[in-house]
Amino acid sequence: MPSPKTLLDYYHEFARQEAELREGGGADGQARQHKLGRLFVRERIAALADNQGAAFLELGLWAAHGMYKEWGAFPGAGVVTGIADIGGHPCMIVANDATVKAGAFVPMTCKKVLRAQRIAFECNLPLVYLVDSAGVFLPMQDEIFPDEDDFGRIFRNNAVISAAGIPQYAAIMGNCVAGGAYLPVLCDKILMTEGSGLYLAGPQLVKAAIGQEIDQESLGGATMHAELSGTVDFREKNDESCLKRLRSLVALLPAEAVGGSLPPDSAAASGHKAPPTSEPEFPATKLLDIVSLDGRREYDVRELLRCLVDAGSMDEYKADYGKSIVTTFARLGGRPVGIVANQRMRVQSKATGLQMPGVIYADSADKAARFIMDCNQTRLPLLFLQDVSGFMVGKDAEQSGIIRSGAKMVNALSNSTVPKITVVTGGSYGAGNYAMCGKAFDPRFIFAWPNAKYAVMGAAQASDVVYHILARAAKDRPKAELDSLRQQVKENYVEQADIRYAAARGWVDAVIQPHETRAILLRAFALATRPAAKAAFHTGVIQV
């Protein structure tokens, strides 16, 4: 990416790169799909979703970006995941992109599908799988096949999700082979288009294994599965008829008791009039004036919040204590939430004096822990806005009990049971990432702005640490060599701190434009606060 002149330039360039990723395998791959009489994956989603998928909340677009270079590019890890309304019902869609290595699974494909399943499970969302995959990418089978976060976990999740009473639909619209064949058969309803294939082993492997010669249609075609094996519930002529049928089936789901703008324990559910919603006090464009491209500009995070929450809705909690973190109650589109946000300007503490921007001190960690517990007590969902350098270090910090206070905050966060959503607006460094609800602490969704940075520490600090370690370990090494190593470490940290590096590995669900943050949060909280699945369908032993 060329060096941008302004933050807005950076965002525009980011959006251009994302548009390229949405092309999947490119024009040639899309042409192959059309030649086979099949739609491109995004054409399928547009035909399936309400309003042509205009409100599709895509997750994991940057997955596998810059990874597996020895095997070529894997845009989006060869699968599209996200949430869209189908017949008025919000659903998680998992759709293989056959233009990317025939939809074969690499390690990040597994991670991306597993993350989609987890979000669907936690938000009680029906799952719709559009299957068009060659199965495991064989050159990397050892990294895809056996572990608890690999291919087999997807099928385990199918069974667990089904037992929880969450509907799952699978439409086989191309290849569905080997272990991947279990996914649709573990779903509630199976659709299959003519010309598609569903089998544990293809004709060539069957011949190699048992010497039997058989054509693809007789082995695992739609007609065979509809008429002989009975595996398929609906045989469809083509993609268009399959997607039409799928929309009709999802539309049969019962209307949800809760699904409006407020959670069931709100004033609206208790018979009181819901509070009016309002637009934020400041326009979204002001966000560009608040944050900076290099992350060095100081700002009052309350100004950022006034671009996101309903005007006049903030009730700041312990405003005069622990000032390096702002904790406040507020409303988003009328929905009450609790917010924990890093303060990005210098503040004065009567106890410790000057406190630096984005640093968590003992008093702010204590306050945040107490606030998280309070939100759990009143069942308020939590929003974390991360722009954090880490916890304060040094003699004074250690003597103040920073480790004890940090552990208290992490403990409260770890045991929190209300839905949590995280947005990384700037830096996300070290243990600050953990305490502010990083990926390891189960946010329902985690988003980041394009200017966000992710690393255990800053590049300058990391390169200095490595330099001093090497200098002590090898005193006879030339200074020029040590300086070169320090520069190499710094360059590696700069590359790895880029948010695209994190998004490629699934550490954030989506990179979003700042001006879209409020709209995405409104959607995400509506999904995250849906009622959990209450019952499961079980049978005893079935003789077949």
Coordinates of C-alpha atoms in Angstrom, one line a residue:
M1 CA 0.0 0.0 0.0
P2 CA 1.5 3.4 -1.0
S3 CA 2.1 5.9 1.9
P4 CA -1.2 7.8 2.2
K5 CA -1.2 11.6 2.8
T6 CA -4.2 11.6 5.2
L7 CA -6.2 9.3 7.3
L8 CA -9.0 9.6 4.8
D9 CA -6.7 8.6 2.0
Y10 CA -5.7 5.6 4.0
Y11 CA -9.3 4.6 4.5
H12 CA -10.1 4.9 0.8
E13 CA -7.1 2.7 -0.1
F14 CA -8.2 0.2 2.4
A15 CA -11.7 0.1 0.8
R16 CA -10.2 -0.4 -2.6
Q17 CA -8.2 -3.4 -1.4
E18 CA -11.4 -4.9 0.1
A19 CA -13.2 -4.5 -3.2
E20 CA -10.4 -6.6 -4.8
L21 CA -10.8 -9.3 -2.2
R22 CA -14.5 -9.5 -2.9
E23 CA -13.6 -10.6 -6.4
G24 CA -12.4 -13.9 -5.1
G25 CA -10.5 -15.8 -7.8
G26 CA -11.1 -13.0 -10.2
A27 CA -12.9 -12.7 -13.6
D28 CA -11.5 -16.0 -14.9
G29 CA -12.8 -18.0 -11.9
Q30 CA -16.2 -16.3 -12.1
A31 CA -16.4 -17.1 -15.8
R32 CA -15.6 -20.8 -15.1
Q33 CA -18.5 -20.9 -12.6
H34 CA -20.9 -19.4 -15.2
K35 CA -19.7 -21.8 -17.8
L36 CA -20.7 -24.7 -15.4
G37 CA -24.1 -23.1 -15.1
R38 CA -23.3 -21.9 -11.5
L39 CA -23.4 -18.5 -9.9
F40 CA -20.4 -16.8 -8.3
V41 CA -20.5 -17.1 -4.5
R42 CA -21.5 -13.4 -4.0
E43 CA -24.2 -13.7 -6.7
R44 CA -25.6 -16.6 -4.7
I45 CA -25.6 -14.6 -1.5
A46 CA -27.3 -11.7 -3.2
A47 CA -30.0 -14.0 -4.6
L48 CA -30.5 -15.6 -1.2
A49 CA -30.6 -12.6 1.1
D50 CA -33.3 -10.0 1.4
N51 CA -32.7 -6.8 -0.6
Q52 CA -29.9 -8.5 -2.6
G53 CA -27.8 -8.7 0.5
A54 CA -27.5 -4.9 0.8
A55 CA -27.2 -5.3 4.6
F56 CA -24.8 -8.2 4.5
L57 CA -22.5 -8.0 7.6
E58 CA -19.4 -9.7 6.2
L59 CA -17.0 -11.3 8.6
G60 CA -13.4 -12.5 7.9
L61 CA -12.9 -10.8 4.6
W62 CA -9.2 -10.5 5.2
A63 CA -8.7 -14.1 6.2
A64 CA -5.5 -15.7 4.8
H65 CA -4.4 -12.4 3.3
G66 CA -0.7 -12.6 2.6
M67 CA -0.5 -16.2 3.9
Y68 CA 0.4 -19.5 2.2
K69 CA 2.4 -17.6 -0.5
E70 CA 4.1 -20.7 -1.7
W71 CA 0.7 -22.0 -2.9
G72 CA -0.6 -18.7 -4.4
A73 CA -3.3 -16.3 -3.1
F74 CA -6.3 -17.4 -1.0
P75 CA -8.6 -14.4 -1.0
G76 CA -11.0 -14.6 2.0
A77 CA -9.6 -18.1 2.6
G78 CA -11.9 -19.4 -0.1
V79 CA -15.1 -18.9 1.9
V80 CA -17.5 -16.0 2.5
T81 CA -19.1 -15.7 5.9
G82 CA -21.5 -13.1 7.3
I83 CA -24.9 -12.3 8.5
A84 CA -27.9 -11.4 6.3
D85 CA -31.7 -11.4 6.6
I86 CA -33.4 -14.2 4.7
G87 CA -37.1 -13.9 4.6
G88 CA -36.9 -11.5 7.5
H89 CA -34.8 -13.8 9.7
P90 CA -31.2 -12.9 10.5
C91 CA -29.0 -15.9 9.4
M92 CA -25.3 -16.7 9.4
I93 CA -24.2 -17.6 5.9
V94 CA -21.2 -19.8 5.2
A95 CA -20.6 -20.0 1.4
N96 CA -17.6 -21.6 -0.3
D97 CA -15.9 -19.7 -3.0
A98 CA -15.1 -22.2 -5.8
T99 CA -13.1 -19.5 -7.7
V100 CA -10.4 -19.8 -5.0
K101 CA -8.6 -23.2 -5.4
A102 CA -11.9 -24.9 -6.1
G103 CA -13.1 -23.9 -2.6
A104 CA -10.5 -26.1 -0.9
F105 CA -9.9 -25.7 2.8
V106 CA -6.6 -24.2 4.1
P107 CA -6.1 -23.8 7.9
M108 CA -7.6 -20.3 7.9
T109 CA -10.7 -21.6 6.1
C110 CA -11.3 -23.9 9.0
K111 CA -10.8 -21.1 11.5
K112 CA -13.1 -18.8 9.6
V113 CA -15.9 -21.3 9.4
L114 CA -15.5 -22.2 13.1
R115 CA -15.7 -18.6 14.1
A116 CA -18.9 -18.2 12.0
Q117 CA -20.4 -21.2 13.8
R118 CA -19.5 -19.9 17.2
I119 CA -21.0 -16.5 16.5
A120 CA -24.2 -18.2 15.2
F121 CA -24.3 -20.4 18.3
E122 CA -23.9 -17.6 20.8
C123 CA -26.3 -15.3 18.9
N124 CA -28.9 -18.1 18.3
L125 CA -28.7 -17.5 14.5
P126 CA -29.9 -20.1 11.9
L127 CA -27.0 -21.3 9.7
V128 CA -27.1 -21.5 6.0
Y129 CA -24.3 -23.3 4.2
L130 CA -23.8 -22.9 0.5
V131 CA -21.5 -25.8 -0.3
D132 CA -19.1 -25.8 -3.3
S133 CA -15.8 -27.1 -2.1
A134 CA -13.1 -29.7 -3.1
G135 CA -12.5 -30.4 0.5
V136 CA -9.1 -30.3 2.3
F137 CA -6.2 -28.6 0.4
L138 CA -4.1 -31.7 0.3
P139 CA -0.6 -30.0 0.3
M140 CA -1.5 -28.7 3.8
Q141 CA -3.5 -31.6 5.1
D142 CA -1.3 -31.9 8.2
E143 CA -2.4 -28.4 9.3
I144 CA -6.1 -28.9 8.5
F145 CA -7.0 -32.4 9.4
P146 CA -6.5 -33.5 13.0
D147 CA -6.6 -30.9 15.7
E148 CA -9.5 -29.4 17.8
D149 CA -9.6 -26.2 15.8
D150 CA -9.3 -28.0 12.4
F151 CA -11.7 -29.5 9.8
G152 CA -13.3 -32.1 12.0
R153 CA -14.4 -29.5 14.6
I154 CA -16.8 -28.1 12.0
F155 CA -18.8 -31.3 12.0
R156 CA -18.7 -31.6 15.8
N157 CA -20.2 -28.1 15.9
N158 CA -22.9 -29.1 13.4
A159 CA -24.1 -31.7 15.8
V160 CA -23.9 -29.5 18.9
I161 CA -25.7 -26.6 17.1
S162 CA -28.4 -29.0 16.0
A163 CA -28.8 -30.3 19.6
A164 CA -29.2 -26.7 20.7
G165 CA -32.3 -26.4 18.5
I166 CA -30.6 -23.9 16.1
P167 CA -31.8 -24.6 12.5
Q168 CA -29.1 -25.5 9.9
Y169 CA -29.7 -25.6 6.1
A170 CA -27.2 -26.9 3.5
A171 CA -27.4 -26.4 -0.2
I172 CA -24.9 -28.4 -2.2
M173 CA -24.2 -26.4 -5.3
G174 CA -21.1 -28.0 -6.7
N175 CA -18.5 -30.3 -5.1
C176 CA -19.0 -31.7 -1.7
V177 CA -16.4 -34.5 -1.2
A178 CA -14.5 -36.6 1.4
G179 CA -14.9 -35.5 5.0
G180 CA -16.7 -32.4 3.9
A181 CA -19.6 -34.5 2.9
Y182 CA -20.6 -34.8 6.6
L183 CA -21.4 -31.1 6.9
P184 CA -24.6 -31.0 4.9
V185 CA -25.8 -34.4 6.2
L186 CA -25.5 -33.1 9.7
C187 CA -27.8 -30.2 8.9
D188 CA -31.6 -30.2 9.2
K189 CA -32.5 -29.8 5.5
I190 CA -30.4 -30.6 2.5
L191 CA -30.8 -29.2 -1.0
M192 CA -28.7 -30.3 -4.0
T193 CA -28.5 -29.0 -7.5
E194 CA -28.2 -31.3 -10.6
G195 CA -24.6 -31.6 -11.7
S196 CA -23.3 -31.4 -8.1
G197 CA -21.4 -34.2 -6.4
L198 CA -21.7 -35.6 -2.8
Y199 CA -19.5 -38.5 -1.9
L200 CA -16.8 -39.6 0.5
A201 CA -14.5 -40.5 -2.3
G202 CA -14.6 -39.4 -6.0
P203 CA -14.5 -41.8 -8.9
Q204 CA -10.7 -41.8 -9.2
L205 CA -10.2 -42.5 -5.5
V206 CA -12.8 -45.3 -5.6
K207 CA -11.0 -46.9 -8.5
A208 CA -7.7 -46.7 -6.7
A209 CA -9.1 -47.9 -3.4
I210 CA -11.3 -50.8 -4.5
G211 CA -10.9 -51.1 -8.2
Q212 CA -14.5 -50.1 -9.0
E213 CA -15.2 -47.9 -12.0
I214 CA -18.1 -45.6 -11.7
D215 CA -19.2 -42.2 -13.0
Q216 CA -19.7 -39.2 -10.8
E217 CA -23.5 -39.1 -11.2
S218 CA -24.0 -42.7 -10.3
L219 CA -21.6 -42.4 -7.4
G220 CA -22.9 -39.2 -5.8
G221 CA -25.1 -37.1 -8.1
A222 CA -28.3 -35.3 -7.1
T223 CA -30.6 -37.9 -8.8
M224 CA -28.9 -40.8 -7.0
H225 CA -29.1 -39.1 -3.6
A226 CA -32.7 -38.0 -4.2
E227 CA -34.0 -41.4 -5.4
L228 CA -31.7 -44.1 -4.0
S229 CA -29.7 -43.1 -0.9
G230 CA -32.5 -40.7 0.3
T231 CA -29.8 -38.3 1.6
V232 CA -31.1 -35.2 -0.2
D233 CA -34.4 -33.6 0.8
F234 CA -34.8 -31.3 -2.2
R235 CA -33.3 -31.9 -5.7
E236 CA -33.1 -28.6 -7.6
K237 CA -32.4 -28.0 -11.3
N238 CA -29.9 -25.1 -10.9
D239 CA -28.6 -22.5 -8.5
E240 CA -31.5 -20.1 -9.0
S241 CA -34.2 -22.7 -8.2
C242 CA -32.1 -24.0 -5.2
L243 CA -31.8 -20.5 -3.7
K244 CA -35.5 -19.8 -4.3
R245 CA -36.4 -23.0 -2.4
L246 CA -33.9 -22.2 0.3
R247 CA -35.5 -18.7 0.9
S248 CA -38.9 -20.4 1.1
L249 CA -37.7 -22.9 3.7
V250 CA -36.0 -20.3 5.9
A251 CA -39.2 -18.2 5.7
L252 CA -41.1 -21.0 7.4
L253 CA -39.2 -20.3 10.7
P254 CA -41.6 -18.9 13.4
A255 CA -41.6 -15.3 14.2
E256 CA -39.2 -14.5 17.1
A257 CA -40.6 -13.3 20.4
V258 CA -37.7 -10.9 20.8
G259 CA -35.7 -9.3 18.1
G260 CA -36.5 -5.6 18.3
S261 CA -34.2 -2.8 19.3
L262 CA -34.2 -3.5 23.0
P263 CA -33.3 -6.5 25.1
P264 CA -36.1 -8.4 26.9
D265 CA -35.2 -7.0 30.3
S266 CA -35.5 -3.4 29.1
A267 CA -38.2 -0.9 29.9
A268 CA -40.0 -1.9 26.7
A269 CA -40.3 -5.5 27.8
S270 CA -41.6 -4.6 31.2
G271 CA -44.5 -2.6 29.8
H272 CA -43.0 0.8 30.0
K273 CA -42.6 3.0 27.0
A274 CA -39.3 2.5 25.3
P275 CA -37.0 5.6 25.5
P276 CA -36.7 7.6 22.4
T277 CA -33.7 7.2 20.2
S278 CA -31.6 10.0 18.9
E279 CA -28.7 10.6 16.6
P280 CA -25.3 11.1 18.1
E281 CA -24.3 14.6 19.2
F282 CA -21.5 14.8 16.7
P283 CA -21.5 13.6 13.0
A284 CA -19.5 10.6 12.1
T285 CA -17.2 12.7 9.9
K286 CA -15.8 14.3 13.1
L287 CA -14.0 11.0 13.8
L288 CA -11.5 11.9 11.2
D289 CA -10.6 15.0 13.2
I290 CA -10.3 13.0 16.4
V291 CA -7.9 10.1 15.6
S292 CA -4.7 10.3 13.6
L293 CA -3.0 8.0 11.2
D294 CA 0.1 7.5 13.3
G295 CA -1.9 7.1 16.6
R296 CA 0.1 9.8 18.3
R297 CA -2.5 12.5 18.5
E298 CA -4.1 12.9 21.9
Y299 CA -7.9 13.2 22.2
D300 CA -10.6 13.0 24.7
V301 CA -12.3 9.6 24.1
R302 CA -15.6 11.2 25.2
E303 CA -15.5 13.2 22.0
L304 CA -15.3 9.9 20.1
L305 CA -18.2 8.5 22.0
R306 CA -20.3 11.5 21.2
C307 CA -19.9 10.4 17.5
L308 CA -21.4 7.0 18.3
V309 CA -23.9 7.0 21.1
D310 CA -27.3 8.6 21.3
A311 CA -27.0 12.3 22.1
G312 CA -27.3 13.2 25.8
S313 CA -27.4 9.5 26.8
M314 CA -24.0 9.2 28.6
D315 CA -23.9 8.7 32.4
E316 CA -20.3 8.5 33.2
Y317 CA -19.4 6.1 36.1
K318 CA -16.7 7.2 38.6
A319 CA -15.7 10.1 36.3
D320 CA -13.2 11.5 38.8
Y321 CA -11.4 8.3 39.6
G322 CA -9.2 6.1 37.4
K323 CA -9.3 8.6 34.6
S324 CA -7.1 6.7 32.1
I325 CA -10.2 4.6 31.4
V326 CA -13.6 6.1 30.8
T327 CA -16.5 3.9 31.9
T328 CA -20.0 5.1 31.1
F329 CA -23.6 4.0 30.6
A330 CA -25.1 5.1 27.4
R331 CA -27.6 4.2 24.7
L332 CA -27.1 3.0 21.2
G333 CA -30.2 3.4 19.1
G334 CA -32.2 3.4 22.4
R335 CA -30.4 0.2 23.6
P336 CA -28.8 0.6 27.0
V337 CA -25.1 -0.5 27.1
G338 CA -22.1 -0.2 29.3
I339 CA -18.9 1.2 27.7
V340 CA -15.3 0.8 28.7
A341 CA -12.9 3.0 26.7
N342 CA -9.3 3.9 26.9
Q343 CA -8.7 7.6 27.5
R344 CA -6.3 9.0 24.9
M345 CA -5.2 12.2 26.6
R346 CA -3.1 13.0 29.6
V347 CA -5.0 13.1 32.9
Q348 CA -4.2 14.1 36.4
S349 CA -4.7 11.7 39.3
K350 CA -4.6 13.1 42.9
A351 CA -3.1 9.8 43.9
T352 CA -0.3 9.3 41.3
G353 CA 0.0 12.6 39.4
L354 CA 0.2 12.7 35.6
Q355 CA -1.1 9.7 33.8
M356 CA -0.2 9.0 30.1
P357 CA -2.7 8.5 27.2
G358 CA -3.9 4.9 26.5
V359 CA -2.1 3.5 29.6
I360 CA -4.0 1.4 32.2
Y361 CA -3.1 2.3 35.8
A362 CA -4.1 0.5 38.9
D363 CA -6.9 2.8 39.8
S364 CA -8.4 2.7 36.2
A365 CA -8.2 -1.2 36.3
D366 CA -10.0 -1.2 39.6
K367 CA -12.7 1.0 38.3
A368 CA -13.1 -1.0 35.1
A369 CA -13.4 -4.2 37.0
R370 CA -16.1 -2.8 39.3
F371 CA -18.0 -1.4 36.2
I372 CA -17.9 -4.7 34.4
M373 CA -19.3 -6.4 37.5
D374 CA -22.0 -3.8 37.8
C375 CA -23.1 -4.2 34.1
N376 CA -23.3 -8.0 34.7
Q377 CA -25.5 -7.3 37.8
T378 CA -28.0 -5.3 35.7
R379 CA -27.6 -7.4 32.6
L380 CA -26.2 -4.6 30.4
P381 CA -24.2 -5.7 27.3
L382 CA -20.7 -4.2 27.2
L383 CA -18.9 -2.3 24.5
F384 CA -15.1 -2.0 24.7
L385 CA -13.3 0.7 22.7
Q386 CA -9.6 -0.2 22.5
D387 CA -6.8 2.3 22.0
V388 CA -4.4 1.0 24.6
S389 CA -0.6 1.0 25.0
G390 CA -0.7 -1.5 27.9
F391 CA -0.5 -1.4 31.6
M392 CA 1.8 1.1 33.4
V393 CA 5.2 -0.3 34.3
G394 CA 8.0 0.8 36.7
K395 CA 8.6 1.0 40.4
D396 CA 5.7 3.2 41.3
A397 CA 3.3 1.1 39.2
E398 CA 4.5 -2.1 40.8
Q399 CA 4.2 -0.7 44.3
S400 CA 0.7 0.5 43.5
G401 CA -0.3 -3.1 42.9
I402 CA -0.7 -2.9 39.1
I403 CA -0.5 -6.7 38.8
R404 CA -3.2 -7.2 41.4
S405 CA -5.5 -4.6 39.9
G406 CA -4.9 -5.9 36.3
A407 CA -5.7 -9.4 37.5
K408 CA -8.9 -8.1 39.1
M409 CA -10.0 -6.5 35.8
V410 CA -9.1 -9.6 33.8
N411 CA -11.0 -11.8 36.3
A412 CA -14.1 -9.7 36.1
L413 CA -13.9 -9.7 32.3
S414 CA -13.3 -13.5 32.0
N415 CA -16.3 -14.3 34.1
S416 CA -18.6 -11.7 32.5
T417 CA -21.8 -13.4 31.1
V418 CA -23.3 -10.4 29.3
P419 CA -22.7 -10.0 25.5
K420 CA -19.4 -8.2 24.8
I421 CA -18.4 -6.3 21.6
T422 CA -15.0 -4.9 21.0
V423 CA -13.9 -2.1 18.6
V424 CA -10.1 -1.4 18.1
T425 CA -9.9 2.2 17.2
G426 CA -6.1 2.6 17.5
G427 CA -3.5 0.6 19.3
S428 CA -4.0 -2.8 20.9
Y429 CA -0.8 -3.6 22.7
G430 CA 0.3 -6.3 25.1
A431 CA -1.8 -7.1 28.2
G432 CA -4.0 -4.1 27.4
N433 CA -5.4 -6.1 24.5
Y434 CA -6.4 -8.8 27.0
A435 CA -7.9 -6.5 29.7
M436 CA -9.9 -4.5 27.1
C437 CA -11.6 -7.7 25.8
G438 CA -9.3 -8.9 23.0
K439 CA -10.1 -12.1 21.0
A440 CA -9.0 -14.4 23.8
F441 CA -11.8 -13.1 26.1
D442 CA -14.8 -14.1 23.9
P443 CA -16.3 -10.9 22.5
R444 CA -19.3 -11.8 20.4
F445 CA -17.9 -9.6 17.7
I446 CA -14.5 -7.8 17.4
F447 CA -14.1 -5.1 14.9
A448 CA -11.2 -2.8 14.1
W449 CA -10.6 0.5 12.2
P450 CA -8.1 0.4 9.3
N451 CA -5.6 2.5 11.3
A452 CA -5.6 0.0 14.2
K453 CA -2.4 -1.7 15.4
Y454 CA -2.0 -5.1 17.1
A455 CA 1.2 -6.3 18.7
V456 CA 2.7 -7.4 22.1
M457 CA 4.5 -4.0 22.1
G458 CA 5.5 -1.2 19.8
A459 CA 8.1 -1.7 17.1
A460 CA 10.6 0.8 18.7
Q461 CA 10.4 -0.8 22.1
A462 CA 10.6 -4.4 20.7
S463 CA 13.7 -3.6 18.5
D464 CA 15.4 -1.9 21.5
V465 CA 14.7 -4.9 23.7
V466 CA 16.1 -7.4 21.1
Y467 CA 19.1 -5.1 20.5
H468 CA 20.1 -5.1 24.2
I469 CA 19.6 -8.9 24.5
L470 CA 21.8 -9.6 21.5
A471 CA 24.4 -7.0 22.6
R472 CA 24.7 -8.7 26.0
A473 CA 24.8 -12.2 24.5
A474 CA 27.3 -11.5 21.8
K475 CA 29.6 -8.6 22.9
D476 CA 32.0 -9.4 20.1
R477 CA 29.5 -8.9 17.3
P478 CA 30.0 -5.8 15.2
K479 CA 27.8 -2.8 16.1
A480 CA 26.7 -2.5 12.5
E481 CA 25.4 -6.1 12.5
L482 CA 23.5 -5.5 15.7
D483 CA 22.0 -2.3 14.3
S484 CA 20.9 -4.2 11.2
L485 CA 19.2 -6.8 13.4
R486 CA 17.5 -4.1 15.4
Q487 CA 16.2 -2.6 12.1
Q488 CA 15.0 -6.0 10.9
V489 CA 13.1 -6.6 14.1
K490 CA 11.5 -3.2 13.9
E491 CA 10.4 -3.7 10.3
N492 CA 8.9 -7.1 11.2
Y493 CA 7.0 -5.6 14.1
V494 CA 5.7 -2.8 11.9
E495 CA 4.4 -5.4 9.3
Q496 CA 2.9 -7.6 12.0
A497 CA 1.2 -4.8 13.8
D498 CA -0.7 -3.8 10.7
I499 CA -4.3 -4.6 11.3
R500 CA -4.4 -6.6 8.0
Y501 CA -2.0 -9.1 9.5
A502 CA -4.3 -9.5 12.5
A503 CA -7.4 -9.8 10.3
A504 CA -5.7 -12.4 8.0
R505 CA -5.3 -14.6 11.1
G506 CA -8.8 -14.1 12.4
W507 CA -7.9 -12.0 15.4
V508 CA -10.6 -9.5 14.4
D509 CA -13.9 -10.3 12.7
A510 CA -13.9 -7.4 10.3
V511 CA -12.1 -4.2 9.5
I512 CA -14.7 -1.4 9.4
Q513 CA -14.6 2.2 8.3
P514 CA -15.0 4.6 11.3
H515 CA -18.0 6.4 9.8
E516 CA -19.8 3.0 9.7
T517 CA -19.1 2.1 13.3
R518 CA -22.4 3.2 14.8
A519 CA -24.5 1.4 12.2
I520 CA -22.5 -1.8 12.6
L521 CA -22.7 -1.6 16.4
L522 CA -26.5 -1.2 16.2
R523 CA -26.7 -4.4 14.1
A524 CA -24.1 -6.3 16.2
F525 CA -25.8 -5.6 19.5
A526 CA -29.2 -6.5 18.1
L527 CA -27.7 -9.9 17.1
A528 CA -25.6 -10.4 20.2
T529 CA -28.6 -9.8 22.6
R530 CA -31.0 -12.2 20.9
P531 CA -32.4 -14.8 23.3
A532 CA -30.4 -18.0 23.6
A533 CA -31.7 -21.2 22.3
K534 CA -34.0 -22.6 25.0
A535 CA -34.7 -26.2 24.0
A536 CA -33.2 -29.0 22.0
F537 CA -34.9 -31.8 20.1
H538 CA -33.7 -35.3 21.2
T539 CA -34.7 -38.8 20.3
G540 CA -33.9 -42.2 21.8
V541 CA -32.3 -45.0 19.9
I542 CA -33.6 -45.2 16.3
Q543 CA -33.5 -48.5 14.4
V544 CA -32.9 -48.0 10.7

